Amino acid sequence: MSSSGEERGVVVADSEPPRGNRSRFAFACAILASMTSIILGYDIGVMSGAAIFIKDDLKLSDVQLEILMGILNIYSLIGSGAAGRTSDWIGRRYTIVLAGAFFFCGALLMGFATNYPFIMVGRFVAGIGVGYAMMIAPVYTAEVAPASSRGFLSSFPEIFINIGILLGYVSNYFFAKLPEHLGWRFMLGIGAVPSVFLAIGVLAMPESPRWLVIQGRLGDAFKVLDKTSNTKEEAISRLNDIKRAAGIPDDMTDDVVVVPNKKSAGKGVWKDLLVRPTPSVRHILIACLGVHFAQQASGIDAVVLYSPTIFSRAGLKSKNDQLLATVAVGVVKTLFIVVGTCVVDRFGRRALLLTSMCGMFISLTLLGTSLTVIDRNPGQTLKWAIGLAVTTVMTFVATFSIGAGPVTWVYCSEIFPVRLRAQGASLGVMLNRLMSGIIGMTFLSLSKGLTIGGAFLLFAGVAAAAWVFFFTFLPETRGVPLEEMESLFGSYTANKKNNVMTKGKQVVDEQ
C-alpha cells in the first residue's frame, strides 16, 4: 500500500486545510467550468441584434434569416452526441478545452464571413462547441462539488449563459455604431477572445475525481476530493462511494489500480442506457428527457430570440421601446437565475421545478390571452392589454429562471450513475438543443398559423402537462450523494418515501 493509500485510511485532522479554502476551491472550479456558458450566451444574445445588419448586408430572405437564428441548436446535436464519449475518453477538463476551441474557430469564421454559406459554416462549427459546452460544464461541476453545495454550484452554467446574453446586447449596442458591413462582423468575431482565456483557465483546473477513479487513478482522485470536500472525513467517504459505484473493491487503495470492469469507459454504456436498462436507469432516463423537453417546449427560446417581435405585436411601436423592453427581459432573466441558484440547495430541485412551471403556465396563459385580445382589436390602443402582455413576458422569464432554467441542468447532471452519467446527460442535452432549434426556426411560422396569442397558449398547455409530469414522476434529490441517486428511482413515482428519505439525508449533510 502506498503512502497516499495509508493516508486515505486514516483521518489526519491536523493537516486539513481550512474549510473555507476548500469551499473557495470548489467554487473556483465551478466558475471556470461554467465560463463556456458565457460564450454560448453571448452567441445567443449577439445574434438577436446582429441579424438585422446581416440581413441587410448579405441580402438574406426572411426564411434564410430564421434558419440562421435557430440552426445553431440543431448543429449542437453533433457536439452533444459526441460529448459523452469524448469526456470519458480524454476527461472532463480537456473536453471543456475542446469546446472552447470550437467556439474560437466558429467565431472567427462568422466574423470573416462574406456570404450566407460562409457564415453558416461558422455557425456549424460554433454549434458543435455549444453541444460540448452545454453537456460537460454541469457534469464536471456536479462531480467536483460536495453534496451540500452541488445544486448551487451546478447552477452556474445557467447564470453564465444569461450573463453572456447581456454581454451580447451590450456588444450589439456598441458595434452598431460602426459601418453596416463591419458592425455585425465585430459583434460575432469578438466572441473568439474569451475562448482563449477559457482554454488557459481550464488548464489550471483539476480533473473530475469520478473520471480519475474510473481510470484507476485513486491517488489523484483523493487529492481533488480533499481540496473540494468540507472535511477530510468527507473526502474519504466520497472516494469510497465513487470506488464502489465504479466497481473497485474497498481493499484496493494504491494510488493507481486496475479497474476490474471498465464499462464506464464507454463499453456497454449505450446498451445499459437504451437497450437493457434497469428499472431505475429507465426511470432516470425518462426523467432527464422529460425535464429537458419541458424546459424548451414551453417556449423560452421564442421569448429570448424574438422579444422585439413579441413586443411589436403587443403594441410597442417604437423601436427604442422594443429595445428597452428586450433589455429588461435580459436583466430580469439574469436576476432571477441568481435567485434560483441561491435557493436550489435550500428548497430542493422538485419544489423549484413545480413552482417554476406553475408560474410559467399562468404567465403564458395571460400572455396568450392579452395578445389575442390585441390582435382582435386592430387599430385600438388597449393599454391594459399592452401592459399585461409586457408584464407577463417579464413574469414568464422570471419564473422560468427561478426553477426550470437552472434546475434542469442541476437535476440531469446528478441523477445518472457514474458510469452512465456522461452519455446519459448528453442525451438530455441533445433533446434540449433539438427542441430549442425547432422552436427557434418555427416560431414565426407558428405565430402566423395559430396567431401569436395562440402560440403562447400552446406553450401554456405544454407547461401544464410538464407540471403534472414533475409532480408525479420526479423524486427530490437535494443533498443525496451522487453514488446513492439510483436508489431514489425505479418506482416511476415521486412517492413520499423517497422525499422523506431525501430530506433526512439533507439534514445529515447539513449537520
Short mmCIF file of C-alpha atoms in Angstrom, two decimals:
data_model
loop_
_atom_site.label_atom_id
_atom_site.label_comp_id
_atom_site.label_asym_id
_atom_site.label_seq_id
_atom_site.Cartn_x
_atom_site.Cartn_y
_atom_site.Cartn_z
CA MET A 1 0.00 0.00 0.00
CA SER A 2 1.33 3.43 -0.92
CA SER A 3 1.65 6.34 1.43
CA SER A 4 -1.35 8.00 -0.18
CA GLY A 5 -3.33 4.84 0.31
CA GLU A 6 -2.44 4.81 4.00
CA GLU A 7 -3.44 8.45 4.35
CA ARG A 8 -6.85 7.66 2.89
CA GLY A 9 -7.38 5.05 5.56
CA VAL A 10 -6.62 7.37 8.48
CA VAL A 11 -8.08 10.79 9.15
CA VAL A 12 -5.34 13.33 9.91
CA ALA A 13 -7.24 16.28 11.21
CA ASP A 14 -4.20 18.48 11.88
CA SER A 15 -3.21 18.51 8.19
CA GLU A 16 -6.58 19.67 6.94
CA PRO A 17 -6.70 22.95 5.05
CA PRO A 18 -9.23 25.44 6.39
CA ARG A 19 -12.82 24.64 5.40
CA GLY A 20 -13.18 28.00 3.66
CA ASN A 21 -10.23 27.22 1.38
CA ARG A 22 -11.92 24.02 0.25
CA SER A 23 -15.17 25.84 -0.45
CA ARG A 24 -13.36 28.50 -2.44
CA PHE A 25 -11.51 25.87 -4.47
CA ALA A 26 -14.76 24.10 -5.46
CA PHE A 27 -16.29 27.49 -6.20
CA ALA A 28 -13.35 28.43 -8.47
CA CYS A 29 -13.61 25.13 -10.35
CA ALA A 30 -17.32 25.68 -10.96
CA ILE A 31 -16.67 29.23 -12.17
CA LEU A 32 -14.03 28.14 -14.68
CA ALA A 33 -16.09 25.20 -15.97
CA SER A 34 -19.09 27.48 -16.44
CA MET A 35 -17.17 30.05 -18.47
CA THR A 36 -18.09 28.13 -21.62
CA SER A 37 -21.68 29.15 -20.94
CA ILE A 38 -20.79 32.85 -21.18
CA ILE A 39 -19.62 32.27 -24.74
CA LEU A 40 -22.79 30.33 -25.52
CA GLY A 41 -24.99 33.07 -24.04
CA TYR A 42 -23.03 35.74 -25.90
CA ASP A 43 -23.68 33.97 -29.19
CA ILE A 44 -27.43 33.86 -28.49
CA GLY A 45 -27.66 37.48 -27.38
CA VAL A 46 -25.44 38.98 -30.04
CA MET A 47 -27.19 37.21 -32.91
CA SER A 48 -30.52 38.79 -31.97
CA GLY A 49 -29.07 42.21 -32.82
CA ALA A 50 -26.53 41.23 -35.46
CA ALA A 51 -29.24 39.51 -37.51
CA ILE A 52 -30.70 42.89 -38.52
CA PHE A 53 -27.41 44.00 -40.07
CA ILE A 54 -26.59 40.58 -41.54
CA LYS A 55 -29.92 40.51 -43.37
CA ASP A 56 -29.31 43.88 -44.99
CA ASP A 57 -25.61 43.38 -45.74
CA LEU A 58 -25.85 39.84 -47.18
CA LYS A 59 -29.31 40.40 -48.71
CA LEU A 60 -30.94 37.48 -46.87
CA SER A 61 -34.58 36.44 -47.15
CA ASP A 62 -36.78 36.03 -44.07
CA VAL A 63 -36.52 32.25 -44.36
CA GLN A 64 -32.71 32.35 -44.54
CA LEU A 65 -32.62 34.64 -41.51
CA GLU A 66 -34.94 32.40 -39.50
CA ILE A 67 -32.77 29.38 -40.28
CA LEU A 68 -29.62 31.31 -39.34
CA MET A 69 -31.16 32.27 -35.99
CA GLY A 70 -32.20 28.76 -34.93
CA ILE A 71 -29.82 26.40 -36.74
CA LEU A 72 -27.10 26.72 -34.08
CA ASN A 73 -29.07 24.44 -31.77
CA ILE A 74 -29.54 21.80 -34.47
CA TYR A 75 -25.82 21.84 -35.20
CA SER A 76 -25.14 21.49 -31.49
CA LEU A 77 -26.66 18.00 -31.57
CA ILE A 78 -23.39 16.75 -33.04
CA GLY A 79 -21.40 18.13 -30.12
CA SER A 80 -23.93 16.90 -27.57
CA GLY A 81 -23.90 13.42 -29.05
CA ALA A 82 -20.11 13.23 -29.07
CA ALA A 83 -19.53 14.91 -25.72
CA GLY A 84 -20.33 11.88 -23.57
CA ARG A 85 -17.88 9.56 -25.31
CA THR A 86 -15.26 12.29 -25.64
CA SER A 87 -15.40 13.21 -21.96
CA ASP A 88 -15.00 9.55 -20.97
CA TRP A 89 -12.05 9.26 -23.35
CA ILE A 90 -9.97 12.42 -22.75
CA GLY A 91 -11.54 13.55 -19.47
CA ARG A 92 -13.97 16.28 -18.44
CA ARG A 93 -11.35 19.03 -18.29
CA TYR A 94 -9.95 18.61 -21.80
CA THR A 95 -13.47 18.31 -23.19
CA ILE A 96 -14.08 21.85 -21.90
CA VAL A 97 -10.90 22.97 -23.69
CA LEU A 98 -12.17 21.30 -26.87
CA ALA A 99 -15.46 23.19 -26.59
CA GLY A 100 -13.52 26.44 -26.30
CA ALA A 101 -11.55 25.58 -29.45
CA PHE A 102 -14.77 25.09 -31.42
CA PHE A 103 -16.11 28.41 -30.12
CA PHE A 104 -12.89 30.16 -31.15
CA CYS A 105 -12.91 28.81 -34.69
CA GLY A 106 -16.63 29.36 -35.14
CA ALA A 107 -16.46 32.99 -34.02
CA LEU A 108 -13.61 33.76 -36.42
CA LEU A 109 -15.37 32.08 -39.34
CA MET A 110 -18.57 34.04 -38.71
CA GLY A 111 -16.64 37.27 -38.25
CA PHE A 112 -14.87 36.91 -41.60
CA ALA A 113 -17.90 35.54 -43.49
CA THR A 114 -18.52 37.10 -46.90
CA ASN A 115 -21.72 35.28 -47.86
CA TYR A 116 -24.53 33.12 -46.48
CA PRO A 117 -22.84 29.69 -46.94
CA PHE A 118 -19.67 31.03 -45.29
CA ILE A 119 -21.49 32.27 -42.18
CA MET A 120 -23.43 29.00 -41.98
CA VAL A 121 -20.11 27.10 -41.85
CA GLY A 122 -19.07 29.27 -38.91
CA ARG A 123 -22.45 28.66 -37.30
CA PHE A 124 -21.91 24.92 -37.74
CA VAL A 125 -18.51 24.94 -36.02
CA ALA A 126 -19.77 27.13 -33.16
CA GLY A 127 -22.80 24.84 -32.81
CA ILE A 128 -20.58 21.83 -32.14
CA GLY A 129 -18.90 23.83 -29.38
CA VAL A 130 -22.32 24.66 -27.93
CA GLY A 131 -23.21 20.97 -27.75
CA TYR A 132 -19.98 20.10 -25.96
CA ALA A 133 -20.25 23.02 -23.53
CA MET A 134 -23.87 22.50 -22.52
CA MET A 135 -23.24 18.88 -21.59
CA ILE A 136 -19.81 18.99 -19.96
CA ALA A 137 -19.99 22.11 -17.74
CA PRO A 138 -22.80 20.89 -15.39
CA VAL A 139 -21.45 17.32 -15.38
CA TYR A 140 -17.95 18.44 -14.35
CA THR A 141 -19.31 20.78 -11.68
CA ALA A 142 -21.63 18.12 -10.23
CA GLU A 143 -18.75 15.64 -10.00
CA VAL A 144 -16.38 18.09 -8.28
CA ALA A 145 -18.84 19.74 -5.86
CA PRO A 146 -19.65 18.30 -2.42
CA ALA A 147 -23.28 17.23 -1.94
CA SER A 148 -24.09 20.15 0.39
CA SER A 149 -23.43 22.76 -2.33
CA ARG A 150 -23.82 20.72 -5.52
CA GLY A 151 -27.09 22.36 -6.56
CA PHE A 152 -25.72 25.87 -6.04
CA LEU A 153 -22.52 25.22 -7.97
CA SER A 154 -24.18 23.19 -10.74
CA SER A 155 -26.49 26.13 -11.46
CA PHE A 156 -23.58 28.32 -12.52
CA PRO A 157 -23.75 27.44 -16.24
CA GLU A 158 -27.28 28.86 -16.47
CA ILE A 159 -26.21 32.07 -14.70
CA PHE A 160 -23.29 32.48 -17.08
CA ILE A 161 -25.50 31.90 -20.14
CA ASN A 162 -27.60 34.86 -19.07
CA ILE A 163 -24.56 37.00 -18.35
CA GLY A 164 -23.39 36.15 -21.87
CA ILE A 165 -26.76 37.17 -23.32
CA LEU A 166 -26.48 40.56 -21.63
CA LEU A 167 -22.93 40.97 -22.94
CA GLY A 168 -24.27 40.19 -26.41
CA TYR A 169 -26.81 43.01 -26.05
CA VAL A 170 -24.04 45.40 -24.99
CA SER A 171 -21.93 44.32 -27.97
CA ASN A 172 -24.89 45.00 -30.29
CA TYR A 173 -25.24 48.50 -28.92
CA PHE A 174 -21.53 49.30 -29.09
CA PHE A 175 -20.67 47.89 -32.53
CA ALA A 176 -23.90 49.07 -34.16
CA LYS A 177 -22.19 52.47 -34.48
CA LEU A 178 -19.71 51.04 -37.00
CA PRO A 179 -20.46 50.82 -40.73
CA GLU A 180 -23.00 48.12 -41.52
CA HIS A 181 -20.55 45.75 -43.21
CA LEU A 182 -18.16 45.92 -40.22
CA GLY A 183 -20.50 46.14 -37.24
CA TRP A 184 -22.01 42.65 -37.34
CA ARG A 185 -18.60 41.09 -38.11
CA PHE A 186 -17.11 42.64 -34.98
CA MET A 187 -20.16 41.58 -32.98
CA LEU A 188 -19.65 37.93 -33.94
CA GLY A 189 -15.87 37.83 -34.25
CA ILE A 190 -15.14 39.30 -30.83
CA GLY A 191 -16.57 36.11 -29.34
CA ALA A 192 -13.26 34.40 -30.14
CA VAL A 193 -11.43 36.40 -27.46
CA PRO A 194 -12.98 34.85 -24.31
CA SER A 195 -12.41 31.37 -25.80
CA VAL A 196 -8.65 31.85 -25.49
CA PHE A 197 -8.88 32.87 -21.83
CA LEU A 198 -11.22 29.95 -21.20
CA ALA A 199 -8.73 27.41 -22.58
CA ILE A 200 -5.92 28.85 -20.47
CA GLY A 201 -8.02 28.99 -17.30
CA VAL A 202 -9.35 25.46 -17.64
CA LEU A 203 -5.82 24.07 -17.72
CA ALA A 204 -5.48 25.24 -14.11
CA MET A 205 -8.49 23.17 -13.06
CA PRO A 206 -8.21 19.64 -11.63
CA GLU A 207 -9.74 16.71 -13.45
CA SER A 208 -13.06 15.31 -12.22
CA PRO A 209 -12.41 12.90 -9.30
CA ARG A 210 -15.00 10.49 -10.65
CA TRP A 211 -13.29 10.32 -14.04
CA LEU A 212 -9.97 9.77 -12.29
CA VAL A 213 -11.41 6.87 -10.29
CA ILE A 214 -12.81 5.34 -13.47
CA GLN A 215 -9.27 5.45 -14.87
CA GLY A 216 -7.93 3.78 -11.70
CA ARG A 217 -6.06 6.92 -10.55
CA LEU A 218 -7.18 6.81 -6.91
CA GLY A 219 -4.32 8.94 -5.58
CA ASP A 220 -5.09 11.82 -7.95
CA ALA A 221 -8.81 11.49 -7.26
CA PHE A 222 -8.28 11.75 -3.50
CA LYS A 223 -6.19 14.91 -3.91
CA VAL A 224 -9.06 16.59 -5.76
CA LEU A 225 -11.66 15.35 -3.27
CA ASP A 226 -9.54 16.55 -0.36
CA LYS A 227 -9.46 20.05 -1.88
CA THR A 228 -13.21 20.19 -2.60
CA SER A 229 -14.71 18.47 0.47
CA ASN A 230 -15.64 20.23 3.68
CA THR A 231 -13.57 17.79 5.78
CA LYS A 232 -11.03 15.03 5.22
CA GLU A 233 -13.58 12.52 6.50
CA GLU A 234 -15.98 13.63 3.78
CA ALA A 235 -13.23 13.27 1.15
CA ILE A 236 -12.54 9.69 2.26
CA SER A 237 -16.26 8.88 2.28
CA ARG A 238 -16.75 10.35 -1.20
CA LEU A 239 -13.78 8.38 -2.55
CA ASN A 240 -15.12 5.13 -1.13
CA ASP A 241 -18.58 5.80 -2.57
CA ILE A 242 -17.13 6.51 -6.02
CA LYS A 243 -14.99 3.38 -5.87
CA ARG A 244 -17.99 1.22 -5.07
CA ALA A 245 -20.00 2.82 -7.88
CA ALA A 246 -17.14 2.14 -10.30
CA GLY A 247 -16.85 -1.49 -9.15
CA ILE A 248 -13.49 -1.09 -7.37
CA PRO A 249 -13.16 -3.18 -4.17
CA ASP A 250 -12.63 -1.27 -0.91
CA ASP A 251 -9.33 -3.06 -0.28
CA MET A 252 -7.77 -1.60 -3.45
CA THR A 253 -6.15 1.58 -2.08
CA ASP A 254 -2.99 2.09 -4.14
CA ASP A 255 -2.53 5.37 -5.98
CA VAL A 256 -3.02 3.59 -9.32
CA VAL A 257 -5.13 0.44 -9.63
CA VAL A 258 -6.50 -1.69 -12.42
CA VAL A 259 -10.26 -1.15 -12.64
CA PRO A 260 -11.87 -4.61 -12.68
CA ASN A 261 -14.67 -3.65 -15.05
CA LYS A 262 -14.22 -0.66 -17.31
CA LYS A 263 -17.76 -0.43 -18.64
CA SER A 264 -17.67 3.19 -17.55
CA ALA A 265 -15.00 3.89 -20.15
CA GLY A 266 -17.71 3.51 -22.78
CA LYS A 267 -18.13 -0.21 -23.44
CA GLY A 268 -21.71 -1.32 -22.90
CA VAL A 269 -22.93 2.10 -21.76
CA TRP A 270 -25.41 2.64 -24.60
CA LYS A 271 -26.73 -0.87 -24.12
CA ASP A 272 -27.29 -0.23 -20.41
CA LEU A 273 -28.95 3.10 -21.17
CA LEU A 274 -31.20 2.27 -24.11
CA VAL A 275 -31.37 -1.49 -24.78
CA ARG A 276 -31.46 -3.21 -21.41
CA PRO A 277 -31.77 -0.53 -18.73
CA THR A 278 -32.67 -1.46 -15.19
CA PRO A 279 -35.98 -0.03 -13.89
CA SER A 280 -34.02 2.67 -12.04
CA VAL A 281 -31.96 3.67 -15.08
CA ARG A 282 -35.07 3.71 -17.29
CA HIS A 283 -36.80 5.98 -14.77
CA ILE A 284 -33.74 8.25 -14.63
CA LEU A 285 -33.52 8.49 -18.42
CA ILE A 286 -37.21 9.31 -18.82
CA ALA A 287 -36.95 11.91 -16.04
CA CYS A 288 -33.93 13.55 -17.70
CA LEU A 289 -35.50 13.65 -21.15
CA GLY A 290 -38.81 14.88 -19.75
CA VAL A 291 -37.24 17.78 -17.85
CA HIS A 292 -35.17 18.87 -20.86
CA PHE A 293 -38.16 18.64 -23.19
CA ALA A 294 -40.35 20.68 -20.86
CA GLN A 295 -37.72 23.38 -20.42
CA GLN A 296 -37.58 24.17 -24.14
CA ALA A 297 -41.04 23.14 -25.39
CA SER A 298 -42.65 25.65 -23.01
CA GLY A 299 -41.35 28.46 -25.22
CA ILE A 300 -38.40 30.15 -23.52
CA ASP A 301 -36.35 30.50 -26.73
CA ALA A 302 -39.32 32.05 -28.53
CA VAL A 303 -39.18 34.86 -25.96
CA VAL A 304 -35.38 35.18 -25.86
CA LEU A 305 -34.88 35.19 -29.64
CA TYR A 306 -37.97 37.11 -30.69
CA SER A 307 -38.65 39.56 -27.87
CA PRO A 308 -38.71 42.61 -30.20
CA THR A 309 -41.28 40.87 -32.44
CA ILE A 310 -43.44 39.95 -29.44
CA PHE A 311 -43.35 43.49 -28.05
CA SER A 312 -44.12 44.89 -31.50
CA ARG A 313 -47.18 42.64 -31.80
CA ALA A 314 -48.14 43.60 -28.25
CA GLY A 315 -48.41 47.25 -29.30
CA LEU A 316 -44.99 48.80 -28.63
CA LYS A 317 -44.46 50.63 -31.92
CA SER A 318 -41.24 52.49 -31.08
CA LYS A 319 -38.07 50.50 -31.79
CA ASN A 320 -36.48 52.23 -28.81
CA ASP A 321 -39.29 50.96 -26.56
CA GLN A 322 -38.93 47.47 -28.01
CA LEU A 323 -35.18 47.54 -27.35
CA LEU A 324 -35.62 48.76 -23.78
CA ALA A 325 -38.21 46.07 -23.10
CA THR A 326 -35.89 43.42 -24.58
CA VAL A 327 -33.01 44.56 -22.38
CA ALA A 328 -35.40 44.40 -19.42
CA VAL A 329 -36.11 40.77 -20.31
CA GLY A 330 -32.38 40.03 -20.13
CA VAL A 331 -31.99 41.82 -16.81
CA VAL A 332 -34.99 40.09 -15.20
CA LYS A 333 -33.87 36.70 -16.50
CA THR A 334 -30.37 37.12 -15.09
CA LEU A 335 -31.52 38.41 -11.70
CA PHE A 336 -33.93 35.54 -11.13
CA ILE A 337 -31.40 32.96 -12.30
CA VAL A 338 -29.22 34.17 -9.42
CA VAL A 339 -32.17 33.81 -7.03
CA GLY A 340 -32.87 30.28 -8.24
CA THR A 341 -29.23 29.33 -7.86
CA CYS A 342 -29.09 30.60 -4.29
CA VAL A 343 -32.18 28.66 -3.15
CA VAL A 344 -31.83 25.38 -5.08
CA ASP A 345 -30.00 23.70 -2.18
CA ARG A 346 -32.34 25.22 0.37
CA PHE A 347 -35.75 24.39 -1.08
CA GLY A 348 -34.86 21.47 -3.34
CA ARG A 349 -34.99 20.68 -7.04
CA ARG A 350 -38.53 19.29 -7.20
CA ALA A 351 -40.11 22.20 -5.32
CA LEU A 352 -38.48 24.79 -7.55
CA LEU A 353 -39.45 22.94 -10.73
CA LEU A 354 -43.08 22.73 -9.64
CA THR A 355 -43.21 26.37 -8.55
CA SER A 356 -41.48 27.50 -11.74
CA MET A 357 -43.73 25.57 -14.11
CA CYS A 358 -46.86 26.77 -12.31
CA GLY A 359 -45.74 30.39 -12.69
CA MET A 360 -44.85 29.81 -16.34
CA PHE A 361 -48.28 28.33 -17.04
CA ILE A 362 -50.08 31.31 -15.51
CA SER A 363 -47.82 33.81 -17.31
CA LEU A 364 -48.17 32.09 -20.69
CA THR A 365 -51.94 31.86 -20.35
CA LEU A 366 -52.26 35.57 -19.57
CA LEU A 367 -49.73 36.49 -22.27
CA GLY A 368 -51.55 34.46 -24.90
CA THR A 369 -54.90 35.93 -23.85
CA SER A 370 -53.67 39.54 -23.92
CA LEU A 371 -52.05 39.11 -27.35
CA THR A 372 -55.24 37.53 -28.68
CA VAL A 373 -57.30 40.49 -27.44
CA ILE A 374 -54.86 42.93 -29.07
CA ASP A 375 -54.99 41.02 -32.37
CA ARG A 376 -58.79 41.07 -32.39
CA ASN A 377 -58.92 44.83 -31.85
CA PRO A 378 -56.71 46.27 -34.62
CA GLY A 379 -56.23 50.00 -34.61
CA GLN A 380 -57.15 50.32 -30.94
CA THR A 381 -54.69 51.11 -28.17
CA LEU A 382 -55.65 48.83 -25.32
CA LYS A 383 -53.28 50.00 -22.61
CA TRP A 384 -54.36 47.34 -20.15
CA ALA A 385 -53.70 44.56 -22.67
CA ILE A 386 -50.36 46.03 -23.70
CA GLY A 387 -49.33 46.39 -20.05
CA LEU A 388 -50.47 42.84 -19.30
CA ALA A 389 -48.52 41.44 -22.26
CA VAL A 390 -45.29 43.20 -21.29
CA THR A 391 -45.71 42.27 -17.63
CA THR A 392 -46.40 38.60 -18.32
CA VAL A 393 -43.34 38.32 -20.57
CA MET A 394 -41.31 39.50 -17.58
CA THR A 395 -43.04 37.15 -15.14
CA PHE A 396 -42.59 34.28 -17.58
CA VAL A 397 -38.81 34.70 -17.81
CA ALA A 398 -38.66 35.32 -14.05
CA THR A 399 -40.50 32.13 -13.11
CA PHE A 400 -38.56 30.16 -15.75
CA SER A 401 -35.27 31.42 -14.35
CA ILE A 402 -36.05 30.59 -10.74
CA GLY A 403 -36.62 26.91 -11.50
CA ALA A 404 -36.83 25.38 -14.97
CA GLY A 405 -33.77 27.30 -16.18
CA PRO A 406 -31.07 26.31 -13.66
CA VAL A 407 -32.65 23.23 -12.07
CA THR A 408 -32.86 21.33 -15.37
CA TRP A 409 -29.08 21.27 -15.62
CA VAL A 410 -28.57 20.53 -11.92
CA TYR A 411 -31.08 17.67 -11.84
CA CYS A 412 -29.97 15.94 -15.03
CA SER A 413 -26.26 16.20 -14.26
CA GLU A 414 -26.62 14.46 -10.89
CA ILE A 415 -29.18 11.66 -11.27
CA PHE A 416 -27.32 9.21 -13.57
CA PRO A 417 -24.99 6.52 -12.16
CA VAL A 418 -21.33 7.48 -12.61
CA ARG A 419 -20.63 5.05 -15.46
CA LEU A 420 -23.68 6.30 -17.40
CA ARG A 421 -23.53 9.97 -16.46
CA ALA A 422 -21.68 11.44 -19.43
CA GLN A 423 -23.68 9.66 -22.12
CA GLY A 424 -26.98 9.98 -20.24
CA ALA A 425 -26.51 13.71 -19.76
CA SER A 426 -25.55 14.09 -23.42
CA LEU A 427 -28.87 12.53 -24.49
CA GLY A 428 -30.71 15.12 -22.41
CA VAL A 429 -28.69 17.96 -23.93
CA MET A 430 -29.34 16.63 -27.44
CA LEU A 431 -33.10 16.70 -26.85
CA ASN A 432 -32.81 20.15 -25.26
CA ARG A 433 -30.96 21.57 -28.25
CA LEU A 434 -33.28 19.84 -30.74
CA MET A 435 -36.35 21.40 -29.15
CA SER A 436 -34.61 24.77 -28.89
CA GLY A 437 -33.74 24.65 -32.59
CA ILE A 438 -37.26 23.64 -33.58
CA ILE A 439 -38.81 26.47 -31.54
CA GLY A 440 -36.28 28.99 -32.86
CA MET A 441 -36.79 28.08 -36.51
CA THR A 442 -40.58 27.71 -36.45
CA PHE A 443 -41.90 30.37 -34.05
CA LEU A 444 -42.63 32.96 -36.73
CA SER A 445 -44.44 30.37 -38.85
CA LEU A 446 -46.26 29.05 -35.77
CA SER A 447 -47.41 32.53 -34.79
CA LYS A 448 -48.78 33.06 -38.31
CA GLY A 449 -50.60 29.73 -38.31
CA LEU A 450 -52.08 29.88 -34.79
CA THR A 451 -51.77 33.64 -34.23
CA ILE A 452 -49.12 34.83 -31.81
CA GLY A 453 -51.56 34.56 -28.92
CA GLY A 454 -52.42 31.01 -29.91
CA ALA A 455 -48.74 30.07 -30.00
CA PHE A 456 -48.30 31.12 -26.38
CA LEU A 457 -51.47 29.35 -25.32
CA LEU A 458 -49.97 26.21 -26.88
CA PHE A 459 -46.83 26.75 -24.80
CA ALA A 460 -49.09 27.14 -21.74
CA GLY A 461 -50.55 23.71 -22.44
CA VAL A 462 -47.06 22.22 -22.53
CA ALA A 463 -46.27 23.89 -19.18
CA ALA A 464 -49.42 22.41 -17.62
CA ALA A 465 -48.53 18.92 -18.82
CA ALA A 466 -44.96 19.40 -17.57
CA TRP A 467 -46.20 20.33 -14.08
CA VAL A 468 -48.18 17.06 -13.89
CA PHE A 469 -45.13 15.13 -15.08
CA PHE A 470 -42.86 16.76 -12.49
CA PHE A 471 -45.36 16.20 -9.66
CA THR A 472 -45.92 12.51 -10.35
CA PHE A 473 -42.56 11.42 -11.72
CA LEU A 474 -39.63 13.30 -10.18
CA PRO A 475 -38.21 12.42 -6.72
CA GLU A 476 -36.34 15.06 -4.75
CA THR A 477 -32.53 14.77 -4.97
CA ARG A 478 -31.40 17.58 -2.69
CA GLY A 479 -28.43 16.60 -0.53
CA VAL A 480 -28.25 12.99 -1.76
CA PRO A 481 -24.70 11.79 -2.62
CA LEU A 482 -24.29 11.08 -6.33
CA GLU A 483 -23.49 7.44 -5.66
CA GLU A 484 -26.87 6.94 -3.93
CA MET A 485 -29.07 8.66 -6.53
CA GLU A 486 -30.09 5.44 -8.25
CA SER A 487 -31.91 4.25 -5.13
CA LEU A 488 -34.43 7.10 -5.48
CA PHE A 489 -35.62 5.91 -8.87
CA GLY A 490 -37.34 2.83 -10.22
CA SER A 491 -40.92 3.14 -8.99
CA TYR A 492 -41.86 5.78 -11.63
CA THR A 493 -43.48 7.91 -8.97
CA ALA A 494 -42.23 10.67 -6.71
CA ASN A 495 -43.53 8.89 -3.61
CA LYS A 496 -43.37 10.17 -0.06
CA LYS A 497 -40.86 7.54 0.95
CA ASN A 498 -38.28 8.94 -1.44
CA ASN A 499 -38.97 12.53 -0.43
CA VAL A 500 -38.72 11.75 3.28
CA MET A 501 -35.50 9.80 2.75
CA THR A 502 -34.01 12.68 0.79
CA LYS A 503 -34.93 15.22 3.43
CA GLY A 504 -33.34 13.03 6.06
CA LYS A 505 -30.13 12.83 4.07
CA GLN A 506 -30.13 16.60 3.66
CA VAL A 507 -30.36 17.11 7.39
CA VAL A 508 -27.40 14.77 7.90
CA ASP A 509 -25.38 16.58 5.26
CA GLU A 510 -26.09 19.98 6.77
CA GLN A 511 -25.07 18.77 10.21
#
